[in-house]
Coordinates of C-alpha atoms in Angstrom, one line a residue:
Chain Y
M1 CA -0.1 0.2 -0.1
N2 CA 1.3 3.3 -1.0
L3 CA -0.8 6.4 0.6
S4 CA 1.6 8.9 -0.6
N5 CA 0.9 7.9 -4.3
P6 CA -2.5 7.4 -4.3
K7 CA -2.4 7.1 -8.1
T8 CA -1.7 3.7 -8.1
G9 CA -2.3 0.4 -6.6
T10 CA -3.5 -3.3 -7.8
G11 CA -6.3 -4.7 -9.4
F12 CA -7.8 -7.9 -10.1
L13 CA -8.1 -8.4 -14.1
R14 CA -11.2 -10.5 -15.0
K15 CA -11.4 -12.0 -18.4
D16 CA -13.9 -9.3 -19.7
G17 CA -11.2 -7.1 -19.1
R18 CA -12.9 -5.3 -16.3
K19 CA -10.6 -4.8 -13.1
G20 CA -12.0 -5.0 -9.6
I21 CA -10.5 -4.2 -5.9
R22 CA -11.7 -7.0 -4.3
N23 CA -11.7 -11.0 -5.2
I24 CA -14.3 -12.4 -3.7
V25 CA -16.5 -15.6 -4.7
L26 CA -20.2 -14.9 -4.3
V27 CA -23.0 -17.3 -3.4
A28 CA -26.4 -16.3 -4.6
Y29 CA -29.7 -17.4 -4.3
L30 CA -32.4 -17.3 -6.9
V31 CA -35.7 -17.5 -4.7
E32 CA -36.1 -17.2 -1.0
C33 CA -36.5 -21.0 -0.5
A34 CA -33.1 -21.5 -1.7
H35 CA -31.8 -19.0 0.7
H36 CA -31.2 -21.2 4.0
V37 CA -28.7 -23.4 1.7
A38 CA -27.0 -20.5 0.4
R39 CA -26.5 -18.9 3.9
K40 CA -24.8 -22.5 5.2
V41 CA -22.5 -22.6 2.3
T42 CA -21.4 -19.1 2.9
S43 CA -21.4 -19.6 6.8
R44 CA -18.3 -21.9 6.4
F45 CA -16.5 -19.7 4.8
E46 CA -16.3 -17.2 7.6
D47 CA -13.0 -15.5 7.6
E48 CA -12.9 -16.1 3.9
P49 CA -13.8 -13.4 1.1
V50 CA -17.5 -15.3 0.5
H51 CA -20.4 -13.2 0.4
L52 CA -24.1 -13.9 0.1
I53 CA -26.5 -12.0 -1.9
G54 CA -30.1 -13.4 -3.3
F55 CA -33.6 -12.3 -4.7
S56 CA -36.0 -13.7 -2.8
G57 CA -38.9 -13.5 -5.3
C58 CA -40.6 -16.2 -7.3
Y59 CA -42.2 -14.0 -10.3
P60 CA -40.8 -13.1 -13.5
N61 CA -38.9 -9.7 -13.1
G62 CA -37.0 -8.0 -15.3
Y63 CA -35.4 -5.9 -12.9
A64 CA -34.1 -8.7 -10.8
D65 CA -32.6 -10.2 -14.1
K66 CA -30.7 -7.3 -14.8
M67 CA -29.5 -6.7 -11.0
M68 CA -28.2 -10.0 -10.5
N69 CA -26.4 -10.4 -13.9
A70 CA -24.3 -6.9 -13.1
L71 CA -23.9 -7.7 -9.4
C72 CA -22.6 -11.5 -10.5
T73 CA -20.5 -10.0 -13.0
H74 CA -19.1 -7.2 -10.8
P75 CA -15.3 -6.5 -11.2
N76 CA -14.9 -7.2 -7.6
V77 CA -16.4 -10.9 -8.0
G78 CA -14.0 -13.9 -9.1
A79 CA -16.6 -16.8 -9.2
V80 CA -20.3 -17.4 -8.3
L81 CA -22.4 -20.2 -6.8
L82 CA -25.5 -20.0 -7.6
V83 CA -28.3 -21.6 -5.4
S84 CA -31.7 -22.5 -7.0
L85 CA -34.9 -24.6 -5.7
G86 CA -35.6 -25.7 -9.0
C87 CA -39.3 -24.9 -9.5
E88 CA -38.5 -20.9 -9.2
S89 CA -39.2 -18.3 -11.9
F90 CA -36.0 -16.9 -11.7
N91 CA -34.4 -17.9 -15.4
R92 CA -31.1 -19.7 -13.7
N93 CA -30.0 -20.8 -16.8
R94 CA -29.7 -17.8 -18.4
L95 CA -27.9 -15.9 -15.6
Y96 CA -25.7 -19.1 -15.7
E97 CA -24.9 -18.8 -19.1
Q98 CA -24.0 -15.1 -18.9
I99 CA -21.7 -15.4 -15.9
A100 CA -19.8 -18.2 -17.6
A101 CA -19.9 -16.1 -20.5
S102 CA -17.6 -13.4 -18.6
G103 CA -15.1 -16.0 -17.8
R104 CA -15.7 -16.4 -14.3
P105 CA -16.4 -20.0 -12.4
V106 CA -19.8 -20.8 -11.9
R107 CA -21.7 -23.7 -10.5
L108 CA -25.3 -23.7 -10.6
I109 CA -26.8 -25.9 -7.8
G110 CA -30.4 -26.9 -8.1
I111 CA -31.7 -27.9 -4.7
Q112 CA -34.4 -30.6 -5.5
T113 CA -32.0 -32.3 -8.2
A114 CA -29.2 -32.3 -5.8
G115 CA -31.1 -34.4 -3.6
G116 CA -32.4 -31.4 -0.8
T117 CA -30.5 -29.4 2.1
G118 CA -27.9 -31.7 3.2
N119 CA -26.5 -32.6 -0.5
S120 CA -26.6 -28.8 -1.9
V121 CA -24.8 -27.9 0.9
Q122 CA -21.9 -30.2 0.7
E123 CA -22.0 -29.5 -3.0
G124 CA -21.9 -25.8 -2.2
I125 CA -18.9 -26.0 0.1
S126 CA -16.8 -28.0 -2.1
F127 CA -17.3 -25.9 -4.9
V128 CA -16.7 -22.8 -3.0
T129 CA -13.4 -24.3 -1.5
S130 CA -12.0 -25.1 -5.2
A131 CA -13.4 -21.5 -6.7
L132 CA -11.2 -19.5 -4.0
E133 CA -8.3 -21.7 -4.7
T134 CA -9.1 -20.8 -8.6
I135 CA -9.4 -16.9 -7.9
R136 CA -6.0 -16.7 -5.9
K137 CA -4.5 -16.9 -9.4
V138 CA -6.5 -14.1 -11.0
P139 CA -4.0 -12.0 -12.2
R140 CA -2.9 -8.6 -10.5
V141 CA -2.5 -5.8 -12.4
P142 CA -1.7 -2.0 -11.9
F143 CA -5.2 0.0 -11.2
S144 CA -5.4 3.4 -11.7
V145 CA -7.5 6.2 -10.2
D146 CA -9.1 7.0 -13.3
E147 CA -10.4 3.2 -13.3
L148 CA -11.9 3.5 -10.2
I149 CA -16.1 3.7 -9.9
V150 CA -17.2 5.2 -6.9
G151 CA -20.8 5.5 -6.1
I152 CA -22.4 7.7 -3.0
V153 CA -25.8 7.1 -0.9
S154 CA -27.1 8.9 2.0
G155 CA -29.5 7.2 4.9
G156 CA -30.6 7.9 8.6
S157 CA -29.9 11.5 7.4
D158 CA -30.6 14.4 10.0
A159 CA -30.0 18.0 10.3
T160 CA -26.0 17.6 10.4
S161 CA -26.2 15.5 7.2
G162 CA -26.2 18.8 4.6
I163 CA -23.8 20.7 6.7
T164 CA -20.9 18.3 7.4
A165 CA -20.8 14.8 6.0
N166 CA -22.8 15.8 2.5
P167 CA -20.6 19.0 1.6
A168 CA -17.2 17.3 2.6
A169 CA -18.1 14.2 0.3
G170 CA -19.1 16.5 -2.4
L171 CA -15.6 18.2 -2.6
A172 CA -14.4 14.8 -2.0
F173 CA -16.4 13.6 -5.0
D174 CA -14.8 16.9 -7.0
M175 CA -11.5 15.4 -6.0
L176 CA -12.0 12.2 -7.3
N177 CA -13.5 13.4 -10.9
E178 CA -10.2 15.8 -11.1
A179 CA -8.2 12.5 -10.4
G180 CA -10.1 10.9 -13.3
S181 CA -12.5 8.5 -11.5
T182 CA -16.1 7.8 -12.3
T183 CA -18.5 8.8 -10.0
I184 CA -22.0 7.9 -9.4
F185 CA -25.1 10.0 -7.6
E186 CA -28.6 8.9 -7.2
N187 CA -32.0 9.6 -6.0
T188 CA -33.3 12.0 -8.3
G189 CA -36.4 12.4 -6.0
E190 CA -34.0 14.2 -3.6
M191 CA -33.6 16.8 -6.3
I192 CA -37.0 18.5 -7.1
G193 CA -36.1 21.8 -7.0
L194 CA -32.6 21.5 -8.2
E195 CA -33.8 20.8 -11.9
N196 CA -32.2 24.0 -13.2
L197 CA -29.1 23.6 -11.1
L198 CA -28.8 19.9 -12.6
G199 CA -29.5 21.0 -15.9
N200 CA -26.6 23.7 -15.9
R201 CA -24.3 20.8 -14.9
A202 CA -25.0 18.8 -18.0
R203 CA -22.1 18.7 -20.4
H204 CA -24.2 18.9 -23.5
P205 CA -28.1 20.6 -23.8
A206 CA -29.4 17.3 -24.5
L207 CA -28.2 15.5 -21.5
A208 CA -29.7 18.9 -19.5
E209 CA -33.0 18.0 -20.6
E210 CA -32.8 14.5 -19.3
L211 CA -31.7 15.1 -16.3
Q212 CA -34.5 17.6 -16.0
K213 CA -37.4 15.1 -17.1
A214 CA -35.8 12.7 -14.6
V215 CA -36.6 14.9 -11.8
A216 CA -39.7 15.8 -13.2
K217 CA -40.8 12.1 -13.5
A218 CA -39.9 11.6 -9.8
A219 CA -41.7 14.8 -9.0
R220 CA -44.7 13.1 -10.5
Y221 CA -44.1 9.6 -8.6
H222 CA -44.0 11.2 -5.3
A223 CA -47.4 13.3 -6.0
V224 CA -49.1 10.4 -7.6
M225 CA -48.1 8.2 -4.6
G226 CA -48.9 10.8 -2.1
H227 CA -45.5 10.6 -0.2
G228 CA -43.2 13.6 -0.4
S229 CA -39.5 13.5 0.6
F230 CA -40.1 16.4 3.2
A231 CA -41.3 14.7 7.1
P232 CA -42.3 17.0 9.7
G233 CA -39.8 15.8 11.6
N234 CA -36.8 17.7 8.8
A235 CA -38.3 20.9 9.9
E236 CA -37.9 20.3 14.0
G237 CA -34.3 19.7 12.6
G238 CA -34.2 23.1 11.3
L239 CA -35.0 22.5 7.6
T240 CA -37.7 25.0 6.2
T241 CA -38.3 24.2 2.2
L242 CA -37.9 21.1 0.2
E243 CA -35.1 22.7 -1.7
E244 CA -33.2 23.0 1.0
K245 CA -33.7 19.3 2.4
S246 CA -32.8 18.7 -1.9
M247 CA -29.7 20.5 -1.6
G248 CA -28.2 19.0 1.7
A249 CA -28.6 16.0 -0.4
Y250 CA -27.6 17.4 -3.8
C251 CA -24.5 18.5 -2.6
K252 CA -23.0 15.3 -1.9
S253 CA -22.5 15.3 -5.8
G254 CA -20.0 17.9 -5.5
T255 CA -19.6 20.7 -8.7
A256 CA -18.3 18.7 -11.4
P257 CA -20.1 18.4 -14.8
I258 CA -22.6 15.7 -15.3
T259 CA -21.5 13.3 -18.0
G260 CA -24.3 11.0 -18.3
L261 CA -28.1 9.8 -16.9
I262 CA -28.2 5.8 -16.3
K263 CA -30.5 3.5 -15.0
P264 CA -29.5 1.2 -12.2
G265 CA -27.5 -1.6 -13.2
D266 CA -26.6 0.4 -16.9
P267 CA -22.6 0.5 -16.9
T268 CA -20.9 3.9 -16.9
T269 CA -19.5 4.5 -20.4
V270 CA -16.6 7.1 -20.1
P271 CA -15.1 8.6 -17.0
G272 CA -17.1 11.3 -15.3
L273 CA -19.7 12.1 -12.9
Y274 CA -23.2 10.0 -13.7
L275 CA -26.7 10.6 -12.1
M276 CA -28.8 7.8 -11.8
D277 CA -32.2 7.8 -12.5
I278 CA -33.9 5.6 -9.9
V279 CA -37.8 5.9 -10.8
P280 CA -39.2 3.6 -13.3
D281 CA -40.5 4.6 -16.5
G282 CA -43.7 4.7 -17.2
E283 CA -47.0 5.2 -15.0
P284 CA -46.3 5.4 -11.5
R285 CA -47.2 2.2 -9.7
F286 CA -47.4 1.4 -6.2
G287 CA -43.8 0.3 -4.4
F288 CA -40.7 3.0 -3.6
P289 CA -37.9 3.0 -5.9
N290 CA -35.3 1.4 -4.0
P291 CA -37.2 1.0 -1.1
N292 CA -34.1 0.8 1.0
D293 CA -30.4 2.0 1.8
I294 CA -29.3 -1.3 1.0
S295 CA -30.9 -1.4 -2.5
E296 CA -29.8 2.0 -3.3
M297 CA -26.2 1.1 -2.8
N298 CA -26.6 -2.0 -4.7
E299 CA -28.1 -0.3 -7.9
L300 CA -24.8 1.6 -7.6
I301 CA -22.8 -1.5 -7.2
A302 CA -24.7 -3.0 -10.3
S303 CA -23.9 0.0 -12.4
G304 CA -20.2 -1.0 -11.4
A305 CA -19.5 1.3 -8.2
H306 CA -16.1 -0.4 -6.7
C307 CA -16.8 1.4 -3.4
V308 CA -19.7 3.4 -2.1
L309 CA -19.5 6.2 -0.1
F310 CA -22.4 6.4 2.6
T311 CA -23.1 9.4 4.7
T312 CA -25.2 9.1 7.5
G313 CA -26.5 11.5 10.5
R314 CA -28.5 8.9 12.7
G315 CA -26.3 6.2 12.1
S316 CA -26.5 3.6 9.9
V317 CA -24.6 0.1 9.9
A318 CA -25.2 -0.5 6.0
G319 CA -22.6 -2.9 4.6
S320 CA -22.8 -4.6 1.4
A321 CA -21.5 -7.9 -0.2
V322 CA -20.1 -7.0 -3.2
S323 CA -18.1 -3.8 -2.9
P324 CA -16.9 -2.2 0.3
V325 CA -18.6 0.9 1.9
I326 CA -17.0 3.9 3.1
K327 CA -19.4 5.4 6.1
I328 CA -19.2 9.1 6.9
C329 CA -20.9 10.1 9.9
A330 CA -22.1 13.8 9.7
N331 CA -23.4 13.6 13.6
P332 CA -20.5 14.1 16.2
E333 CA -22.9 12.2 18.9
T334 CA -23.4 9.7 16.6
F335 CA -19.9 9.1 15.8
A336 CA -19.2 9.1 19.7
R337 CA -21.9 6.1 20.1
M338 CA -21.3 4.1 16.9
E339 CA -17.6 5.1 16.2
G340 CA -16.7 1.3 15.3
D341 CA -19.0 1.3 12.3
M342 CA -17.8 4.5 11.2
D343 CA -14.9 5.1 8.8
I344 CA -14.9 8.9 8.9
N345 CA -16.3 11.5 11.4
A346 CA -17.3 14.6 9.5
G347 CA -19.2 15.9 12.9
K348 CA -15.6 17.6 13.7
I349 CA -16.5 20.0 11.2
L350 CA -19.5 21.0 13.8
T351 CA -17.2 21.1 16.9
N352 CA -14.3 22.9 14.6
E353 CA -11.5 20.1 15.0
A354 CA -11.4 19.9 11.1
S355 CA -12.7 21.9 8.2
T356 CA -15.1 20.7 5.3
E357 CA -11.8 20.5 2.9
E358 CA -9.8 18.3 5.7
V359 CA -12.4 16.0 5.9
A360 CA -12.8 15.7 2.1
Q361 CA -9.0 15.0 2.0
E362 CA -9.9 12.5 4.5
I363 CA -12.5 11.1 2.6
F364 CA -10.5 10.7 -0.6
D365 CA -7.7 9.2 1.4
K366 CA -10.0 6.8 2.7
V367 CA -11.1 5.8 -1.1
M368 CA -7.6 5.3 -1.8
F369 CA -7.0 3.4 1.1
V370 CA -10.0 0.8 0.6
A371 CA -9.1 0.5 -3.2
Q372 CA -5.8 -0.6 -2.5
G373 CA -7.3 -3.6 -0.3
G374 CA -7.5 -1.6 3.3
K375 CA -10.5 -2.5 5.1
S376 CA -13.3 -0.4 5.5
C377 CA -14.7 -0.3 8.9
S378 CA -18.4 -2.5 7.6
E379 CA -15.9 -4.8 5.8
Q380 CA -14.0 -5.4 9.3
L381 CA -17.3 -6.0 11.0
G382 CA -18.1 -8.5 8.3
H383 CA -21.3 -6.8 6.9
Chain Q
M1 CA -15.7 27.6 18.2
D2 CA -18.5 29.8 16.7
K3 CA -21.8 28.7 17.0
L4 CA -23.3 30.1 13.9
F5 CA -21.3 29.2 10.5
K6 CA -22.1 29.5 7.0
I7 CA -22.1 26.6 4.7
N8 CA -21.5 28.7 1.8
P9 CA -19.7 32.1 1.7
L10 CA -22.5 33.3 -0.4
D11 CA -25.5 32.3 2.2
N12 CA -27.4 34.9 3.6
V13 CA -28.1 32.6 6.6
Y14 CA -26.0 31.2 9.3
V15 CA -26.5 27.4 10.6
V16 CA -26.7 26.7 14.4
R17 CA -23.7 23.9 15.0
Q18 CA -24.1 24.2 18.7
T19 CA -27.3 25.1 20.4
V20 CA -28.1 28.6 21.4
E21 CA -29.6 29.7 24.4
E22 CA -32.1 32.2 24.9
G23 CA -30.7 35.3 25.5
E24 CA -27.3 34.1 24.7
T25 CA -25.1 36.9 22.9
M26 CA -22.4 36.1 20.7
V27 CA -20.2 38.2 18.1
I28 CA -20.4 36.7 14.3
D29 CA -18.7 38.3 12.0
G30 CA -17.9 41.5 13.8
R31 CA -21.8 42.0 14.8
V32 CA -23.3 41.2 17.9
F33 CA -25.9 38.8 18.2
T34 CA -28.6 37.8 20.7
S35 CA -31.0 35.1 20.4
K36 CA -34.5 35.9 21.2
K37 CA -35.3 32.0 21.6
T38 CA -33.5 28.6 21.7
L39 CA -32.1 27.4 18.5
G40 CA -31.1 23.8 18.0
L41 CA -28.8 22.2 15.8
G42 CA -29.4 22.5 12.1
H43 CA -31.4 25.7 12.0
K44 CA -31.0 28.9 10.5
V45 CA -30.4 32.7 11.6
A46 CA -30.4 35.7 9.2
A47 CA -26.7 36.7 8.4
C48 CA -28.5 40.4 7.2
A49 CA -31.2 41.9 6.5
I50 CA -33.2 40.0 4.1
P51 CA -36.4 41.8 2.6
F52 CA -39.7 40.6 2.1
G53 CA -39.8 38.4 -1.2
K54 CA -36.0 38.0 -1.9
Q55 CA -34.5 34.6 -1.8
V56 CA -32.6 33.0 1.5
I57 CA -29.6 31.5 -0.1
K58 CA -28.1 28.3 1.7
F59 CA -25.3 26.0 0.1
G60 CA -25.0 28.9 -2.0
I61 CA -28.6 28.3 -3.4
P62 CA -31.9 30.0 -3.1
I63 CA -33.7 27.5 -0.6
G64 CA -36.7 29.8 -0.8
S65 CA -38.2 33.2 -0.7
A66 CA -38.6 36.0 2.1
T67 CA -42.5 36.1 3.6
E68 CA -41.6 39.0 5.9
D69 CA -38.7 41.5 6.2
I70 CA -36.3 39.6 8.2
R71 CA -33.3 41.3 10.1
F72 CA -29.9 40.5 10.8
G73 CA -30.2 37.7 13.8
D74 CA -33.8 36.6 13.2
H75 CA -34.6 32.8 13.1
V76 CA -35.3 31.6 9.6
H77 CA -37.9 29.1 9.4
L78 CA -41.6 28.1 8.6
H79 CA -42.9 31.7 9.7
N80 CA -40.6 33.8 7.5
L81 CA -39.5 31.6 4.5
K82 CA -41.5 29.7 2.1
S83 CA -40.4 27.4 -0.7
D84 CA -40.3 28.5 -4.5
Y85 CA -41.6 25.2 -5.0
I86 CA -44.0 23.1 -3.2
P87 CA -45.8 24.2 -0.2
T88 CA -44.2 22.4 3.0
Y89 CA -46.1 19.9 5.2
T90 CA -46.1 20.2 8.9
L91 CA -48.3 18.4 11.5
D92 CA -50.2 21.5 11.8
H93 CA -51.7 21.2 8.2
E94 CA -55.5 20.7 8.3
F95 CA -56.7 18.3 5.9
I96 CA -60.2 18.5 6.6
K97 CA -61.6 22.1 6.9
P98 CA -63.9 22.5 9.9

């Protein structure tokens, strides 16, 4: 690890040409009924880079197809074990073929065919054991900062989020952009009132229009569903207007020009800053777009994020299976209570122990540390 | 440590970073400020006079317009600032008019 020269590191070269900053075996269940077997397999590898993800539904779902494919072929993933019950709706064969085509070792276990829980767990453990051996031989190649993709979300926000962690993260995002990295922010529902600001940051006029349309779609979605983003508790915390709340969240995107608008799971094309449009097209239907912080992160990771910055005021314990999460705590009191979960104490800005610029530098350095293999708090805690 | 600070130099409001008690006096940017009420973390205080109809600037961007003449040192909140977009919902909102 060389922190004095953050421009170089080591990446894991995949056969599809992409590079990861982690080298993990992913165990993925394809329906809730297969969850137990998948968890049993994963739990045998407590101290190894073996992680569990899955889709619990049993209905045809294009979104789940796209997300599972993107996550299973993420550059941080070296090999995949798919655990299927056998009669679920998920198209397991297609997913299997897509992973195999990416050059990764992959095994599909059908619990019904394998003869139940015991046999499936045994078969899973033996595959994961050999896969761990195989991926140790994945070539390590130079990985430069301009190949890095970083996402950002916030969750468990409070009045401090918009005045410490998010502005500092925004500056760190600017530094990453300056260094040539790709960055992704999301949640168009938190950009209502900021359409013009967003539009002004578009790299070209057609994109400006797209960005404004994406926010208008989010505004319409919230209006139809009858749940806006501003809650009475926000006013207690000192926020007065929706655009004020929006700005508190939005400032974590920094000030760089916006290069493109992507949907969850879409890859980024050239380095730059991207906005993720999280609201499905078409008529608003019941159901929140990315209903929780974890699915927000997964959408960013599915679009290739090697790591995710997570700002929180109340104190999230989010972690992710595929890409490391770096938690930036906005509130000094929360930090004091939950220090073990927090990578960065942005609350120092409130207690005059650090400037926003100093915290931004700390965030940037932490991203480099994690990109070079250093473990974030949630990784140390086994999230 | 100053209990009030500006997030962006362009702002015309300060943000409270540590609770300010009623009657508490402090000097901020060379001006004397005495708080008329207790203000919690995250609340806003006018950094200069903001006339009726003028925009309140925080994060360097407009966050709404003044609904009355705001003086230096006034608490800036629901009673004197409104959204330029969507009215703010609070628990005082009456869904059913009596």
